[in-house]
Amino acid sequence: MEIFKGIPQIKYEGANSTSELSFKYYDPEKIVLGKKMSEHLPFAMAWWHNLCATGVDMFGRGTADKSFGAKEGTMEHAKAKVDAGFEFMQKLGIKYFCFHDVDLVPEADDIKVTNARLDEISDYILQKMKGTDIKCLWGTANMFGNPRYMNGAGSTNSADVYAFAAAQVKKALDITVKLGGRGYVFWGGREGYETLLNTDMAFELENIAYLMKMAVEYGRSIGFKGDFYVEPKPKEPMKHQYDFDAATAIGFLKAHGLDKDFKLNIEANHATLAGHTFEHDLRVSAINGMLGSIDANQGDFLLGWDTDEFPYDVYTATKAMYEVLKAGGITGGFNFDAKTRRPSYTAEDMFKAYILGMDTFALGLIKAAELIEDGRIDKFVENKYSSFRTTDTGKSILARKTSLAELSAYAEKLGAPELPASGNQEGLESIFNQILFKA
Ligand code: XLS
Ligand code: CA
Ligand code: CA
C-alpha cells in the first residue's frame, strides 16, 4: 500500500527545472572524476528524524503526523515505519539507512521484551530489503534517552546500568550485522559531565574504553567486518562531553589502542558546536586515516545549539566534499542526521528536505571536483612550502637530519630571514567564488 500518495519517483531534471519534487544537481549516473555521483555520495536516511520525530520541542507538542496509519507505541506502528521508510528511500533513490535500537521498536520495561521486538522488526526489515538495493549504513544503541542513563552509559556510576548499556550495544550490534551494516556508531550522548565536583574523570574514561573494547571483541566474533565509529560532539545534552571533537576522540582512541577498529563519524553541526568548521574536523580525521562516515547536516550561526538542519550551504558542502575527495572518498556514507523545521510538517516537506540535502552535496561534489581540476588552489598550497624542498636548510629539516645547533649557526649567519611569501587568502577566496559561480 502506497503511503506517500501523490509523491512521484524523484528524478534528476537539471538546474533549470522548476519542479520542487525533482533533483536539480543530484544525477546518480553523472560521472565526476571518473566515478558515478551515486558512488561518491552514498546517502542515508536517519530513521529517528525522518520516521520518528514529530517536531516536539521544549515549548510545544509535535506538528507532524508520523503514525503512518498505525497506533503509536505498537509493533504495527514499528512495521508501518519500515514500510514508510522503504517507500521513502525508494522514491528518492537512497540506498542506506541508519538507526538507533529504540527508533525501530517501542522500548519495553523489560529488556528481554525489547530484544524480542528487535528480532521481529529486523526480520521484517530483512524481508523488505529483499528485491531492493537498500542496505544499512550503520546502527547504534540509544544510551541517552532512558532515565537510567542520567549519569551516562559507559561513564555511569552504576555497575547495573553499565551492564544494561553493554546489553544494548550487544543487541544493536547483532541487528546491525544482521542487516549488513557498514558501520557501528558510538555517540556518547551522556558520556560527559556537568561538574567535576561529582565526577571521577579518569575512572569514567577507562570504563568507556572498556565498553568499546568489549564491543570490538563481540562484533568481530559475530563476523562484523565494518568500522566502529566514534561521533564527536562537544556538548548537549551534557555540558562537557568526552568526545569533544575529532582531535580529542582520536587521542582517546589511540590512547586505548582502539584506533585500528575505530574511525570517526563527523557531523557538521557538532564540529561547529566545538568551535571548528565542518571541514576542519574532516581534515583532522583524514590526516589521521580515520575519516569514516559523515552526518550531513548544518547548524545555525545565530543559535548555539544542535539544530540539525538539512544542509543547504553550498560553500560548506563544497569545502566538505573537497576534503572527502582529497581523502580518496569515505568507506561510510552521508547520513542526513537532520530534521525539517517544526512548521514544515507535511509529507511533502520530508521529501523536499532530502532533495535539498542531496542537491546541496551533489553541487558540493561538482564544485569540489572543479576546484581540484582547476588546480590553482592545490598548486598554491604546494608552492607555499617549497622552501623545504628547494633550499639546503629546508631539505635538511625535511630529512630530519639537522639540529638546533646547526640551524642556530645558519640563522646567525643570515642575520634575519626574508618574510615568507603572501598567504594570498583573498586571492584564493576569489578563485573559490569564480569556480562556484562561473557560468
Ligand atoms: C545527536 C547525535 C546522534 C547520533 C547517533 O546529536 O547526532 O543522533 O548521530 O546517536
Ligand atoms: Ca546533531
Ligand atoms: Ca549525528
mmCIF file of C-alpha atoms in Angstrom, residues 30 65 109 144 168 192 195 270 345:
data_model
loop_
_atom_site.group_PDB
_atom_site.id
_atom_site.type_symbol
_atom_site.label_atom_id
_atom_site.label_comp_id
_atom_site.label_asym_id
_atom_site.label_seq_id
_atom_site.Cartn_x
_atom_site.Cartn_y
_atom_site.Cartn_z
ATOM 1 C CA LYS A 30 26.726 11.539 -13.741
ATOM 2 C CA ASP A 65 1.903 13.049 11.947
ATOM 3 C CA ASP A 109 10.234 -2.097 30.606
ATOM 4 C CA PHE A 144 20.960 8.545 26.492
ATOM 5 C CA GLN A 168 22.059 -2.712 24.353
ATOM 6 C CA GLY A 192 30.474 13.552 29.898
ATOM 7 C CA THR A 195 30.503 19.313 37.255
ATOM 8 C CA HIS A 270 28.852 19.010 16.026
ATOM 9 C CA TYR A 345 5.269 19.218 8.930
#
